[in-house]
CSV table of C-alpha atoms in Angstrom, one decimal:
chain,number,residue,atom,x,y,z
A,1,GLY,CA,-20.3,187.8,-6.6
A,2,GLN,CA,-17.6,188.1,-4.0
A,3,TYR,CA,-15.8,185.2,-5.7
A,4,ASP,CA,-16.3,185.8,-9.4
A,5,LEU,CA,-13.5,185.3,-11.6
A,6,PRO,CA,-11.9,187.5,-14.3
A,7,ALA,CA,-11.6,186.2,-17.7
A,8,PRO,CA,-9.7,184.5,-18.8
A,9,HIS,CA,-9.6,182.6,-15.7
A,10,ILE,CA,-7.7,179.3,-16.3
A,11,GLU,CA,-5.1,179.8,-19.0
A,12,ASN,CA,-2.9,182.4,-17.3
A,13,GLY,CA,-1.2,181.1,-14.0
A,14,GLN,CA,0.0,184.6,-13.0
A,15,LEU,CA,-3.4,185.9,-13.6
A,16,PHE,CA,-4.8,183.6,-11.0
A,17,ARG,CA,-2.0,184.4,-8.6
A,18,ASP,CA,-2.7,188.2,-9.0
A,19,TRP,CA,-6.5,187.8,-8.9
A,20,TYR,CA,-6.2,185.5,-5.6
A,21,ALA,CA,-3.8,188.2,-3.9
A,22,MET,CA,-6.2,190.8,-4.7
A,23,GLN,CA,-9.3,188.8,-3.1
A,24,LEU,CA,-7.4,188.4,-0.1
A,25,SER,CA,-6.3,192.0,0.4
A,26,LEU,CA,-9.8,193.5,-0.6
A,27,GLN,CA,-12.6,190.9,0.0
A,28,TYR,CA,-11.4,188.1,1.9
A,29,GLN,CA,-10.3,188.3,5.4
A,30,PRO,CA,-10.1,185.3,7.2
A,31,ASP,CA,-11.2,185.6,11.0
A,32,LYS,CA,-9.5,184.6,14.1
A,33,ASP,CA,-10.9,180.9,14.0
A,34,GLN,CA,-10.3,180.2,10.5
A,35,ARG,CA,-6.7,181.5,10.9
A,36,ALA,CA,-6.3,179.5,13.8
A,37,LEU,CA,-7.3,176.5,12.1
A,38,ALA,CA,-4.8,176.9,9.1
A,39,ASP,CA,-2.1,177.4,11.8
A,40,ALA,CA,-3.0,174.1,13.6
A,41,LEU,CA,-2.8,172.2,10.2
A,42,ALA,CA,0.3,174.0,9.0
A,43,ASP,CA,2.8,171.8,10.8
A,44,PRO,CA,0.9,168.3,10.3
A,45,ILE,CA,0.6,169.1,6.5
A,46,ALA,CA,4.3,169.9,6.4
A,47,ALA,CA,5.2,166.9,8.1
A,48,LEU,CA,2.7,164.8,6.1
A,49,LEU,CA,4.0,166.2,2.6
A,50,PRO,CA,7.7,167.0,2.8
A,51,VAL,CA,8.7,168.5,-0.7
A,52,ALA,CA,11.6,165.8,-0.6
A,53,ARG,CA,9.2,163.2,-1.4
A,54,LEU,CA,8.8,164.2,-4.9
A,55,HIS,CA,12.0,162.6,-5.6
A,56,ALA,CA,10.4,159.5,-5.7
A,57,GLY,CA,7.3,160.4,-7.9
A,58,THR,CA,4.6,162.9,-7.8
A,59,GLY,CA,1.7,160.8,-6.6
A,60,GLU,CA,0.8,160.3,-3.0
A,61,ASP,CA,1.3,156.8,-1.3
A,62,GLU,CA,-1.4,154.8,0.5
A,63,ALA,CA,-0.4,156.2,4.0
A,64,THR,CA,-0.4,159.8,2.9
A,65,TRP,CA,-3.9,159.6,1.6
A,66,ARG,CA,-5.3,157.7,4.5
A,67,GLN,CA,-3.7,160.5,6.8
A,68,LEU,CA,-5.1,163.3,4.8
A,69,ARG,CA,-8.6,161.7,5.4
A,70,GLU,CA,-7.9,161.3,8.9
A,71,LEU,CA,-6.9,165.0,9.3
A,72,GLY,CA,-10.3,165.9,7.6
A,73,ILE,CA,-8.6,167.7,4.8
A,74,LEU,CA,-10.2,165.8,1.8
A,75,ALA,CA,-13.7,166.2,3.0
A,76,ALA,CA,-13.2,169.6,4.4
A,77,GLY,CA,-16.2,171.1,2.5
A,78,VAL,CA,-18.6,168.1,3.1
A,79,ALA,CA,-21.2,168.4,5.9
A,80,GLU,CA,-20.7,166.6,8.8
A,81,ALA,CA,-23.9,164.8,8.3
A,82,ARG,CA,-22.3,163.0,5.5
A,83,GLY,CA,-19.0,162.1,6.8
A,84,GLY,CA,-17.2,165.4,6.4
A,85,SER,CA,-15.6,168.4,8.5
A,86,GLY,CA,-18.4,171.1,7.4
A,87,LEU,CA,-15.9,173.6,6.7
A,88,GLY,CA,-16.6,176.6,4.4
A,89,ALA,CA,-14.9,177.9,1.3
A,90,ALA,CA,-12.6,180.3,3.4
A,91,GLU,CA,-11.2,177.4,5.5
A,92,GLN,CA,-10.9,175.4,2.2
A,93,ILE,CA,-9.0,178.0,0.7
A,94,LEU,CA,-6.5,178.4,3.4
A,95,ILE,CA,-6.1,174.5,3.4
A,96,ALA,CA,-5.4,174.5,-0.3
A,97,GLU,CA,-2.7,177.2,0.0
A,98,LEU,CA,-1.0,175.1,2.7
A,99,LEU,CA,-1.2,172.0,0.5
A,100,GLY,CA,0.1,174.0,-2.6
A,101,ARG,CA,3.2,175.0,-0.4
A,102,GLN,CA,4.1,171.2,0.0
A,103,LEU,CA,3.4,170.6,-3.6
A,104,ALA,CA,0.7,168.1,-3.1
A,105,SER,CA,-0.5,166.0,-6.1
A,106,PRO,CA,-3.3,167.5,-8.5
A,107,ALA,CA,-5.4,164.5,-7.3
A,108,VAL,CA,-5.4,166.0,-3.6
A,109,PHE,CA,-6.7,169.3,-4.6
A,110,ALA,CA,-9.2,167.5,-7.4
A,111,THR,CA,-10.7,165.3,-4.5
A,112,MET,CA,-10.6,168.0,-2.1
A,113,ALA,CA,-12.7,170.3,-4.3
A,114,THR,CA,-15.1,167.8,-5.5
A,115,LEU,CA,-15.5,165.2,-3.1
A,116,ASP,CA,-18.7,166.5,-2.0
A,117,ALA,CA,-20.1,166.4,-5.6
A,118,SER,CA,-18.9,163.0,-6.2
A,119,ALA,CA,-21.9,161.5,-4.2
A,120,GLU,CA,-25.6,162.0,-3.9
A,121,SER,CA,-26.8,164.7,-1.9
A,122,ASP,CA,-28.3,162.5,0.5
A,123,ARG,CA,-25.6,160.0,0.9
A,124,SER,CA,-22.3,159.9,2.8
A,125,VAL,CA,-19.4,160.5,0.7
A,126,GLY,CA,-17.5,157.5,-0.2
A,127,ASP,CA,-13.7,156.7,-0.2
A,128,HIS,CA,-13.3,158.3,-3.7
A,129,ARG,CA,-9.9,159.6,-4.9
A,130,ILE,CA,-10.0,161.9,-8.2
A,131,ALA,CA,-7.3,162.4,-10.4
A,132,ALA,CA,-7.2,165.6,-12.7
A,133,ALA,CA,-7.6,165.3,-16.2
A,134,PHE,CA,-6.3,167.8,-18.8
A,135,PRO,CA,-8.9,169.5,-21.2
A,136,VAL,CA,-7.8,168.1,-24.4
A,137,GLU,CA,-9.7,166.2,-27.1
A,138,ASP,CA,-8.3,163.0,-26.1
A,139,SER,CA,-8.3,163.2,-22.3
A,140,LEU,CA,-5.0,162.8,-20.4
A,141,TRP,CA,-4.6,162.7,-16.8
A,142,ILE,CA,-1.9,162.2,-14.3
A,143,GLU,CA,-1.6,158.9,-12.8
A,144,GLU,CA,-2.8,158.5,-9.3
A,145,ALA,CA,-2.8,155.0,-7.8
A,146,GLY,CA,-6.1,153.9,-6.5
A,147,ALA,CA,-8.1,156.8,-8.2
A,148,THR,CA,-11.7,155.9,-8.9
A,149,MET,CA,-12.7,159.0,-10.5
A,150,LEU,CA,-11.5,161.7,-12.9
A,151,LEU,CA,-12.1,165.4,-12.7
A,152,ALA,CA,-11.9,166.8,-16.6
A,153,SER,CA,-11.8,170.8,-16.9
A,154,THR,CA,-14.5,172.3,-19.0
A,155,PRO,CA,-15.1,175.9,-20.1
A,156,GLU,CA,-17.8,176.1,-17.6
A,157,GLY,CA,-15.8,174.5,-14.8
A,158,GLY,CA,-15.7,170.8,-14.8
A,159,ALA,CA,-17.2,167.5,-14.6
A,160,LEU,CA,-16.8,164.3,-12.8
A,161,HIS,CA,-16.3,160.9,-14.8
A,162,ALA,CA,-15.7,157.0,-13.9
A,163,MET,CA,-12.1,156.1,-14.2
A,164,PRO,CA,-12.0,154.3,-17.4
A,165,ASP,CA,-11.2,150.5,-17.5
A,166,ASP,CA,-9.4,151.3,-20.8
A,167,GLN,CA,-6.2,153.4,-20.2
A,168,ARG,CA,-3.2,153.8,-22.2
A,169,LEU,CA,0.4,155.2,-21.2
A,170,ILE,CA,0.9,158.5,-23.0
A,171,ASP,CA,4.1,159.4,-21.3
A,172,ASP,CA,6.4,157.4,-18.7
A,173,GLY,CA,7.7,160.1,-16.5
A,174,SER,CA,9.3,162.6,-18.7
A,175,TRP,CA,8.0,165.5,-16.6
A,176,GLY,CA,8.2,163.7,-13.3
A,177,ALA,CA,4.7,162.0,-13.6
A,178,ARG,CA,3.2,159.2,-15.7
A,179,LEU,CA,0.7,160.4,-18.0
A,180,LEU,CA,-2.5,158.2,-19.1
A,181,GLY,CA,-4.9,158.6,-21.6
A,182,GLY,CA,-8.2,157.2,-22.9
A,183,ASP,CA,-12.1,157.8,-23.6
A,184,ILE,CA,-13.4,159.0,-20.3
A,185,GLY,CA,-17.0,158.6,-21.5
A,186,PRO,CA,-19.9,160.7,-20.2
A,187,ALA,CA,-19.8,162.8,-17.3
A,188,LEU,CA,-21.4,161.2,-14.3
A,189,HIS,CA,-21.7,164.8,-12.5
A,190,ILE,CA,-21.3,168.3,-14.2
A,191,LEU,CA,-20.2,171.0,-11.7
A,192,ASP,CA,-22.8,173.6,-10.6
A,193,PRO,CA,-21.8,176.9,-10.6
A,194,ARG,CA,-21.3,176.9,-6.8
A,195,GLU,CA,-19.0,173.8,-7.3
A,196,ALA,CA,-17.1,175.2,-10.2
A,197,ARG,CA,-16.5,178.6,-8.2
A,198,LEU,CA,-15.1,176.5,-5.3
A,199,LEU,CA,-12.9,174.5,-7.8
A,200,ARG,CA,-11.3,177.7,-9.2
A,201,LEU,CA,-10.9,179.2,-5.7
A,202,ILE,CA,-9.0,176.1,-4.7
A,203,ASP,CA,-6.9,176.0,-8.0
A,204,ALA,CA,-6.0,179.9,-7.3
A,205,ALA,CA,-5.0,179.0,-3.5
A,206,ALA,CA,-3.0,176.2,-4.7
A,207,LEU,CA,-1.1,178.3,-7.2
A,208,SER,CA,-0.6,181.0,-4.5
A,209,GLY,CA,0.9,178.4,-2.3
A,210,ILE,CA,3.2,176.8,-4.8
A,211,ALA,CA,4.1,180.5,-5.6
A,212,ALA,CA,5.1,180.7,-2.1
A,213,ALA,CA,7.0,177.5,-1.6
C-alpha cells in the first residue's frame, strides 16, 4: 500500500526518517488545504510547547493538555460525530511533525495516534490520556500525570491497556523523565492494521520533526 513500512521498521530511527522523507517526496504530497491547516497550527503549537519548558520535565502540564484538546489536535483523526476533528492521515502526519519540532511528550503522540481506538466505535471518545510503554518483558513507561491508558508496542503494531494500579518507580529522572513499571495486564484493544499503520506514520513524522528541531 501507499504507506507500507520497510522492515525493520521501528528499531532504527534513521531508517524511519529516511523512509518518511522518501514517502513525502515520492508518494505523499499535501494539497493546498492540508498545508494551510498545518501553517495555521504551526504558531499555536510552537507557543503552547516552547522547547524551554523541558527544563522542568518531559511531561506536559494540565493546561497544555487542555489546550491541545481545544485545538482539536488530540482527536484530530476522530470522526466529528464522535467528538473529533475528522481529519485524515495526511493532516495528522503534518500535525505530528509540528509536535515533533517542539519535542512534545511521547504521550501526546500516543494519544493522538490511538484516541479513536480507545473507545467503542459507536461511542464518543473519552477524555483519555495515553502514555507510551516500552516493549520489554516487564513493561516500562514514561510517567505522564493523569494518564488513564497505556499504549504498548508490539511486533504487529501496538495494544492499549488500562493504566495499572500497582506501579513502581524504576528511574527517578536520570534521563530527564521518571520511568514507571508494572504488570500491565491483558490488552483492552489490539490495534488493527489500519490503526497500527497510522501509529507508525505518526511516529515517523514525529522523528522527522525532532530531526528538524
